[in-house]
PDB file of C-alpha atoms in Angstrom:
ATOM      1  CA  MET A   1      67.750 210.575  68.880  1.00 87.00           C
ATOM      2  CA  TYR A   2      70.008 213.055  67.065  1.00 90.00           C
ATOM      3  CA  CYS A   3      73.356 213.177  65.291  1.00 89.00           C
ATOM      4  CA  GLY A   4      75.874 215.218  67.269  1.00 90.00           C
ATOM      5  CA  ASN A   5      77.824 216.069  64.108  1.00 89.00           C
ATOM      6  CA  CYS A   6      75.101 217.737  62.033  1.00 88.00           C
ATOM      7  CA  GLY A   7      71.975 217.853  64.226  1.00 87.00           C
ATOM      8  CA  ALA A   8      69.806 215.623  62.039  1.00 88.00           C
ATOM      9  CA  LYS A   9      67.577 212.958  63.555  1.00 88.00           C
ATOM     10  CA  LEU A  10      68.688 209.343  63.652  1.00 89.00           C
ATOM     11  CA  ARG A  11      66.457 206.727  62.059  1.00 87.00           C
ATOM     12  CA  TYR A  12      66.087 203.014  62.674  1.00 88.00           C
ATOM     13  CA  GLN A  13      67.252 200.824  59.797  1.00 86.00           C
ATOM     14  CA  SER A  14      66.778 197.058  59.558  1.00 84.00           C
ATOM     15  CA  ALA A  15      69.961 195.212  58.613  1.00 73.00           C
ATOM     16  CA  SER A  16      70.114 192.067  56.447  1.00 74.00           C
ATOM     17  CA  ASN A  17      71.079 189.973  59.488  1.00 75.00           C
ATOM     18  CA  GLY A  18      67.874 190.959  61.277  1.00 76.00           C
ATOM     19  CA  ASN A  19      69.506 193.466  63.613  1.00 82.00           C
ATOM     20  CA  THR A  20      68.459 197.108  63.791  1.00 88.00           C
ATOM     21  CA  LYS A  21      70.857 200.012  63.263  1.00 88.00           C
ATOM     22  CA  LEU A  22      70.649 203.742  63.963  1.00 90.00           C
ATOM     23  CA  VAL A  23      71.633 205.928  61.008  1.00 89.00           C
ATOM     24  CA  CYS A  24      71.933 209.723  60.616  1.00 87.00           C
ATOM     25  CA  TYR A  25      69.257 211.087  58.260  1.00 87.00           C
ATOM     26  CA  SER A  26      71.920 213.161  56.487  1.00 86.00           C
ATOM     27  CA  GLN A  27      73.177 209.875  55.039  1.00 84.00           C
ATOM     28  CA  ASP A  28      69.804 209.305  53.363  1.00 79.00           C
ATOM     29  CA  LYS A  29      70.214 210.042  49.655  1.00 73.00           C
ATOM     30  CA  SER A  30      66.554 209.552  48.713  1.00 73.00           C
ATOM     31  CA  GLN A  31      64.568 212.608  47.640  1.00 63.00           C
ATOM     32  CA  THR A  32      61.566 211.808  49.865  1.00 69.00           C
ATOM     33  CA  LYS A  33      63.388 212.672  53.108  1.00 74.00           C
ATOM     34  CA  ARG A  34      65.406 215.693  51.971  1.00 74.00           C
ATOM     35  CA  HIS A  35      63.742 217.911  54.571  1.00 78.00           C
ATOM     36  CA  LEU A  36      65.345 215.789  57.305  1.00 80.00           C
ATOM     37  CA  VAL A  37      68.882 216.141  55.906  1.00 81.00           C
ATOM     38  CA  LYS A  38      70.957 218.743  57.772  1.00 82.00           C
ATOM     39  CA  ASP A  39      74.328 218.328  56.062  1.00 84.00           C
ATOM     40  CA  ASP A  40      75.105 216.365  52.889  1.00 82.00           C
ATOM     41  CA  ASN A  41      78.734 216.221  54.039  1.00 85.00           C
ATOM     42  CA  CYS A  42      78.030 214.990  57.573  1.00 88.00           C
ATOM     43  CA  PRO A  43      80.977 212.803  58.699  1.00 86.00           C
ATOM     44  CA  ASN A  44      78.739 210.529  60.776  1.00 85.00           C
ATOM     45  CA  HIS A  45      78.603 207.516  58.437  1.00 83.00           C
ATOM     46  CA  THR A  46      78.485 204.937  61.231  1.00 80.00           C
ATOM     47  CA  ARG A  47      75.526 202.581  61.546  1.00 83.00           C
ATOM     48  CA  TYR A  48      75.126 202.114  65.286  1.00 84.00           C
ATOM     49  CA  PRO A  49      73.606 198.881  66.642  1.00 85.00           C
ATOM     50  CA  ALA A  50      70.314 200.078  68.169  1.00 87.00           C
ATOM     51  CA  LYS A  51      70.523 197.647  71.087  1.00 86.00           C
ATOM     52  CA  ASP A  52      73.999 198.885  72.072  1.00 88.00           C
ATOM     53  CA  VAL A  53      72.790 202.497  72.122  1.00 87.00           C
ATOM     54  CA  GLU A  54      69.640 201.609  74.060  1.00 86.00           C
ATOM     55  CA  ASP A  55      71.746 199.708  76.619  1.00 87.00           C
ATOM     56  CA  VAL A  56      73.949 202.788  77.130  1.00 87.00           C
ATOM     57  CA  VAL A  57      70.860 204.980  77.628  1.00 85.00           C
ATOM     58  CA  ILE A  58      69.288 202.592  80.154  1.00 84.00           C
ATOM     59  CA  ASN A  59      72.552 202.154  82.065  1.00 85.00           C
ATOM     60  CA  THR A  60      72.985 205.932  82.199  1.00 82.00           C
ATOM     61  CA  ILE A  61      69.580 206.309  83.867  1.00 80.00           C
ATOM     62  CA  LEU A  62      70.174 203.340  86.173  1.00 78.00           C
ATOM     63  CA  ASN A  63      73.435 204.906  87.357  1.00 78.00           C
ATOM     64  CA  LEU A  64      71.954 208.307  88.174  1.00 72.00           C
ATOM     65  CA  SER A  65      71.278 209.460  91.699  1.00 60.00           C
ATOM     66  CA  PHE A  66      70.431 212.793  93.307  1.00 60.00           C
ATOM     67  CA  ASN A  67      72.646 215.024  95.434  1.00 53.00           C
ATOM     68  CA  SER A  68      70.552 215.708  98.497  1.00 48.00           C
ATOM     69  CA  ASP A  69      70.819 215.713 102.254  1.00 45.00           C
ATOM     70  CA  GLU A  70      68.008 213.293 103.012  1.00 46.00           C
ATOM     71  CA  ASN A  71      68.068 209.887 101.357  1.00 42.00           C
ATOM     72  CA  ASN A  72      67.953 211.261  97.797  1.00 47.00           C
ATOM     73  CA  LYS A  73      64.446 212.687  98.342  1.00 49.00           C
ATOM     74  CA  LYS A  74      65.195 216.088  96.796  1.00 62.00           C
ATOM     75  CA  THR A  75      62.166 217.977  95.484  1.00 67.00           C
ATOM     76  CA  VAL A  76      61.865 221.212  93.532  1.00 71.00           C
ATOM     77  CA  SER A  77      59.761 224.154  94.730  1.00 76.00           C
ATOM     78  CA  VAL A  78      58.160 227.003  92.788  1.00 77.00           C
ATOM     79  CA  PHE A  79      60.946 229.231  94.184  1.00 78.00           C
ATOM     80  CA  ASP A  80      63.546 226.947  92.537  1.00 77.00           C
ATOM     81  CA  ILE A  81      61.635 227.222  89.279  1.00 79.00           C
ATOM     82  CA  LYS A  82      61.644 231.036  89.463  1.00 83.00           C
ATOM     83  CA  VAL A  83      65.385 231.171  90.147  1.00 83.00           C
ATOM     84  CA  ASN A  84      66.120 228.853  87.228  1.00 81.00           C
ATOM     85  CA  LEU A  85      63.826 230.806  84.923  1.00 85.00           C
ATOM     86  CA  GLN A  86      65.656 234.015  85.837  1.00 88.00           C
ATOM     87  CA  ASN A  87      68.978 232.304  85.123  1.00 87.00           C
ATOM     88  CA  GLU A  88      67.695 231.019  81.780  1.00 88.00           C
ATOM     89  CA  ILE A  89      66.494 234.506  80.826  1.00 92.00           C
ATOM     90  CA  SER A  90      69.882 236.023  81.716  1.00 93.00           C
ATOM     91  CA  LYS A  91      71.686 233.435  79.578  1.00 91.00           C
ATOM     92  CA  LYS A  92      69.353 234.016  76.635  1.00 92.00           C
ATOM     93  CA  GLN A  93      69.746 237.799  76.931  1.00 94.00           C
ATOM     94  CA  ALA A  94      73.533 237.418  76.943  1.00 94.00           C
ATOM     95  CA  GLN A  95      73.289 235.140  73.914  1.00 93.00           C
ATOM     96  CA  LEU A  96      71.113 237.731  72.129  1.00 94.00           C
ATOM     97  CA  ALA A  97      73.635 240.482  72.931  1.00 94.00           C
ATOM     98  CA  ARG A  98      76.463 238.412  71.402  1.00 92.00           C
ATOM     99  CA  LEU A  99      74.403 237.716  68.281  1.00 92.00           C
ATOM    100  CA  THR A 100      73.474 241.404  67.945  1.00 93.00           C
ATOM    101  CA  GLU A 101      77.122 242.447  68.201  1.00 92.00           C
ATOM    102  CA  LYS A 102      78.108 239.828  65.626  1.00 89.00           C
ATOM    103  CA  PHE A 103      75.322 240.948  63.297  1.00 90.00           C
ATOM    104  CA  SER A 104      76.497 244.576  63.487  1.00 90.00           C
ATOM    105  CA  LYS A 105      79.947 243.639  62.173  1.00 88.00           C
ATOM    106  CA  ILE A 106      79.010 241.742  58.999  1.00 87.00           C
ATOM    107  CA  ASP A 107      77.491 242.467  55.596  1.00 88.00           C
ATOM    108  CA  ILE A 108      73.712 242.447  56.077  1.00 83.00           C
ATOM    109  CA  ASP A 109      73.252 240.932  52.606  1.00 84.00           C
ATOM    110  CA  SER A 110      75.436 237.910  53.318  1.00 82.00           C
ATOM    111  CA  PRO A 111      74.062 234.387  54.012  1.00 80.00           C
ATOM    112  CA  LEU A 112      75.686 234.543  57.457  1.00 84.00           C
ATOM    113  CA  ALA A 113      73.674 237.669  58.303  1.00 86.00           C
ATOM    114  CA  GLU A 114      70.459 235.875  57.396  1.00 85.00           C
ATOM    115  CA  ALA A 115      71.395 232.907  59.608  1.00 86.00           C
ATOM    116  CA  ILE A 116      72.276 235.170  62.548  1.00 89.00           C
ATOM    117  CA  GLU A 117      69.065 237.161  62.121  1.00 89.00           C
ATOM    118  CA  THR A 118      67.081 233.911  62.285  1.00 90.00           C
ATOM    119  CA  GLN A 119      68.917 232.971  65.491  1.00 90.00           C
ATOM    120  CA  MET A 120      68.173 236.413  66.952  1.00 93.00           C
ATOM    121  CA  ASP A 121      64.469 236.068  66.162  1.00 93.00           C
ATOM    122  CA  GLN A 122      64.356 232.614  67.726  1.00 92.00           C
ATOM    123  CA  THR A 123      66.212 233.781  70.837  1.00 93.00           C
ATOM    124  CA  ASN A 124      63.807 236.718  71.220  1.00 93.00           C
ATOM    125  CA  ILE A 125      60.858 234.320  71.059  1.00 94.00           C
ATOM    126  CA  GLU A 126      62.462 232.073  73.702  1.00 92.00           C
ATOM    127  CA  ILE A 127      63.064 235.066  75.997  1.00 94.00           C
ATOM    128  CA  GLU A 128      59.431 236.177  75.634  1.00 92.00           C
ATOM    129  CA  GLN A 129      58.203 232.661  76.462  1.00 89.00           C
ATOM    130  CA  LEU A 130      60.426 232.496  79.550  1.00 89.00           C
ATOM    131  CA  LEU A 131      59.274 235.950  80.707  1.00 90.00           C
ATOM    132  CA  MET A 132      55.637 234.882  80.318  1.00 88.00           C
ATOM    133  CA  GLU A 133      56.289 231.776  82.409  1.00 83.00           C
ATOM    134  CA  LEU A 134      58.159 233.836  85.028  1.00 84.00           C
ATOM    135  CA  ASN A 135      54.965 235.853  85.527  1.00 83.00           C
ATOM    136  CA  ASN A 136      52.686 232.819  85.521  1.00 82.00           C
ATOM    137  CA  THR A 137      52.466 231.034  88.881  1.00 80.00           C
ATOM    138  CA  VAL A 138      50.297 228.231  87.457  1.00 82.00           C
ATOM    139  CA  ALA A 139      52.927 227.459  84.811  1.00 81.00           C
ATOM    140  CA  GLN A 140      55.650 227.441  87.468  1.00 79.00           C
ATOM    141  CA  GLU A 141      53.660 225.017  89.614  1.00 83.00           C
ATOM    142  CA  ALA A 142      53.126 222.784  86.565  1.00 83.00           C
ATOM    143  CA  ARG A 143      56.849 222.788  85.828  1.00 78.00           C
ATOM    144  CA  ALA A 144      57.703 222.034  89.466  1.00 82.00           C
ATOM    145  CA  ASN A 145      55.256 219.114  89.445  1.00 84.00           C
ATOM    146  CA  LYS A 146      56.794 217.778  86.240  1.00 80.00           C
ATOM    147  CA  VAL A 147      60.333 218.007  87.645  1.00 79.00           C
ATOM    148  CA  ASN A 148      59.307 216.283  90.872  1.00 81.00           C
ATOM    149  CA  LYS A 149      57.624 213.526  88.891  1.00 81.00           C
ATOM    150  CA  ILE A 150      60.882 212.966  86.984  1.00 79.00           C
ATOM    151  CA  ILE A 151      62.831 212.952  90.263  1.00 79.00           C
ATOM    152  CA  TYR A 152      60.448 210.360  91.704  1.00 80.00           C
ATOM    153  CA  THR A 153      60.701 208.218  88.570  1.00 79.00           C
ATOM    154  CA  ILE A 154      64.507 208.228  88.572  1.00 77.00           C
ATOM    155  CA  ASN A 155      64.718 207.574  92.308  1.00 76.00           C
ATOM    156  CA  ASN A 156      62.530 204.476  91.838  1.00 78.00           C
ATOM    157  CA  PHE A 157      63.905 203.477  88.428  1.00 78.00           C
ATOM    158  CA  LYS A 158      66.217 200.689  89.611  1.00 75.00           C
ATOM    159  CA  GLU A 159      63.586 198.925  91.687  1.00 79.00           C
ATOM    160  CA  ALA A 160      60.808 199.236  89.121  1.00 81.00           C
ATOM    161  CA  TRP A 161      62.687 198.543  85.867  1.00 81.00           C
ATOM    162  CA  GLU A 162      62.934 194.761  86.203  1.00 79.00           C
ATOM    163  CA  HIS A 163      59.185 194.464  86.803  1.00 84.00           C
ATOM    164  CA  MET A 164      58.095 196.571  83.794  1.00 82.00           C
ATOM    165  CA  ASP A 165      56.945 195.235  80.427  1.00 85.00           C
ATOM    166  CA  MET A 166      58.217 196.787  77.173  1.00 81.00           C
ATOM    167  CA  ARG A 167      55.354 199.284  76.933  1.00 86.00           C
ATOM    168  CA  GLU A 168      55.913 200.541  80.490  1.00 84.00           C
ATOM    169  CA  ARG A 169      59.660 200.818  79.912  1.00 81.00           C
ATOM    170  CA  ARG A 170      59.093 202.870  76.751  1.00 81.00           C
ATOM    171  CA  GLU A 171      56.671 205.193  78.557  1.00 83.00           C
ATOM    172  CA  VAL A 172      59.118 205.770  81.429  1.00 82.00           C
ATOM    173  CA  CYS A 173      62.001 206.507  79.050  1.00 82.00           C
ATOM    174  CA  ASN A 174      59.860 208.985  77.100  1.00 83.00           C
ATOM    175  CA  GLU A 175      58.931 210.668  80.383  1.00 80.00           C
ATOM    176  CA  ILE A 176      62.535 211.017  81.547  1.00 82.00           C
ATOM    177  CA  ILE A 177      64.587 211.512  78.374  1.00 86.00           C
ATOM    178  CA  GLU A 178      64.539 214.679  76.294  1.00 87.00           C
ATOM    179  CA  SER A 179      67.095 213.617  73.683  1.00 89.00           C
ATOM    180  CA  VAL A 180      69.944 211.229  72.925  1.00 91.00           C
ATOM    181  CA  ILE A 181      72.830 212.643  70.871  1.00 92.00           C
ATOM    182  CA  ILE A 182      75.354 210.367  69.156  1.00 90.00           C
ATOM    183  CA  THR A 183      78.555 211.967  67.850  1.00 90.00           C
ATOM    184  CA  GLU A 184      81.113 210.299  65.606  1.00 87.00           C
ATOM    185  CA  THR A 185      84.546 211.125  67.035  1.00 82.00           C
ATOM    186  CA  GLY A 186      86.757 208.924  64.878  1.00 77.00           C
ATOM    187  CA  ASP A 187      87.267 206.555  67.789  1.00 75.00           C
ATOM    188  CA  LYS A 188      84.508 205.392  70.111  1.00 77.00           C
ATOM    189  CA  PRO A 189      81.250 207.287  69.447  1.00 81.00           C
ATOM    190  CA  SER A 190      80.053 209.709  72.106  1.00 87.00           C
ATOM    191  CA  ILE A 191      76.528 209.053  73.404  1.00 88.00           C
ATOM    192  CA  GLN A 192      74.989 211.924  75.387  1.00 89.00           C
ATOM    193  CA  VAL A 193      71.716 211.421  77.260  1.00 87.00           C
ATOM    194  CA  ASN A 194      69.784 214.630  78.035  1.00 87.00           C
ATOM    195  CA  LEU A 195      66.996 214.496  80.602  1.00 82.00           C
ATOM    196  CA  GLN A 196      63.754 216.459  80.595  1.00 77.00           C
ATOM    197  CA  LEU A 197      64.208 219.770  82.470  1.00 68.00           C
ATOM    198  CA  GLN A 198      67.760 218.717  83.371  1.00 72.00           C
ATOM    199  CA  GLN A 199      68.683 222.229  84.535  1.00 66.00           C
ATOM    200  CA  TYR A 200      66.508 221.654  87.611  1.00 64.00           C
ATOM    201  CA  LEU A 201      67.978 218.267  88.508  1.00 66.00           C
ATOM    202  CA  ASN A 202      71.092 218.208  90.677  1.00 62.00           C
ATOM    203  CA  LEU A 203      72.410 214.913  89.350  1.00 56.00           C
ATOM    204  CA  ARG A 204      75.563 212.880  89.695  1.00 54.00           C
ATOM    205  CA  LYS A 205      76.644 209.469  88.407  1.00 54.00           C
ATOM    206  CA  GLU A 206      77.182 206.827  91.043  1.00 52.00           C
TER     207      GLU A 206
END
């Protein structure tokens, strides 16, 4: 789970009343966890009841279904994987072009230049990894199998959930969910649930 305001992880914190809260690591003032702090001025001071957040996450998954023509039995082929990889590469290349243009217009000795250069290096690495996968049929098959496993799990989530114990529920959630992002908005917090390989899943909420 991550803070949507600064990007730091959220940690579980036991409250005096026995309940558990979720707190942004940037609010941790101890010196032992400084490497987990992203922004000392992060505005996300809220301590979220863990159960409330977990209920939102579970309900989000329970309310998902797939857009498909035949009884929600959509599957993903290696061809779909290739198309999505090509789209991802194009997006990353466009992102790199924007960063390069930005870098060319600023003082190369400034802190901003260093940050942009780091982003450029990271984007280049991501493009290389995607290109390697695009030329690797075995990797594409593995990704297709993983996506189809997630599709199967979500399609059967409602029926299976009530019969699972806590360990099984945790394993299923870890299999499906990539990240949960909680953002303090000044009103009701925003809770965003991101699924594993979501770009391949044609999802809608019921």
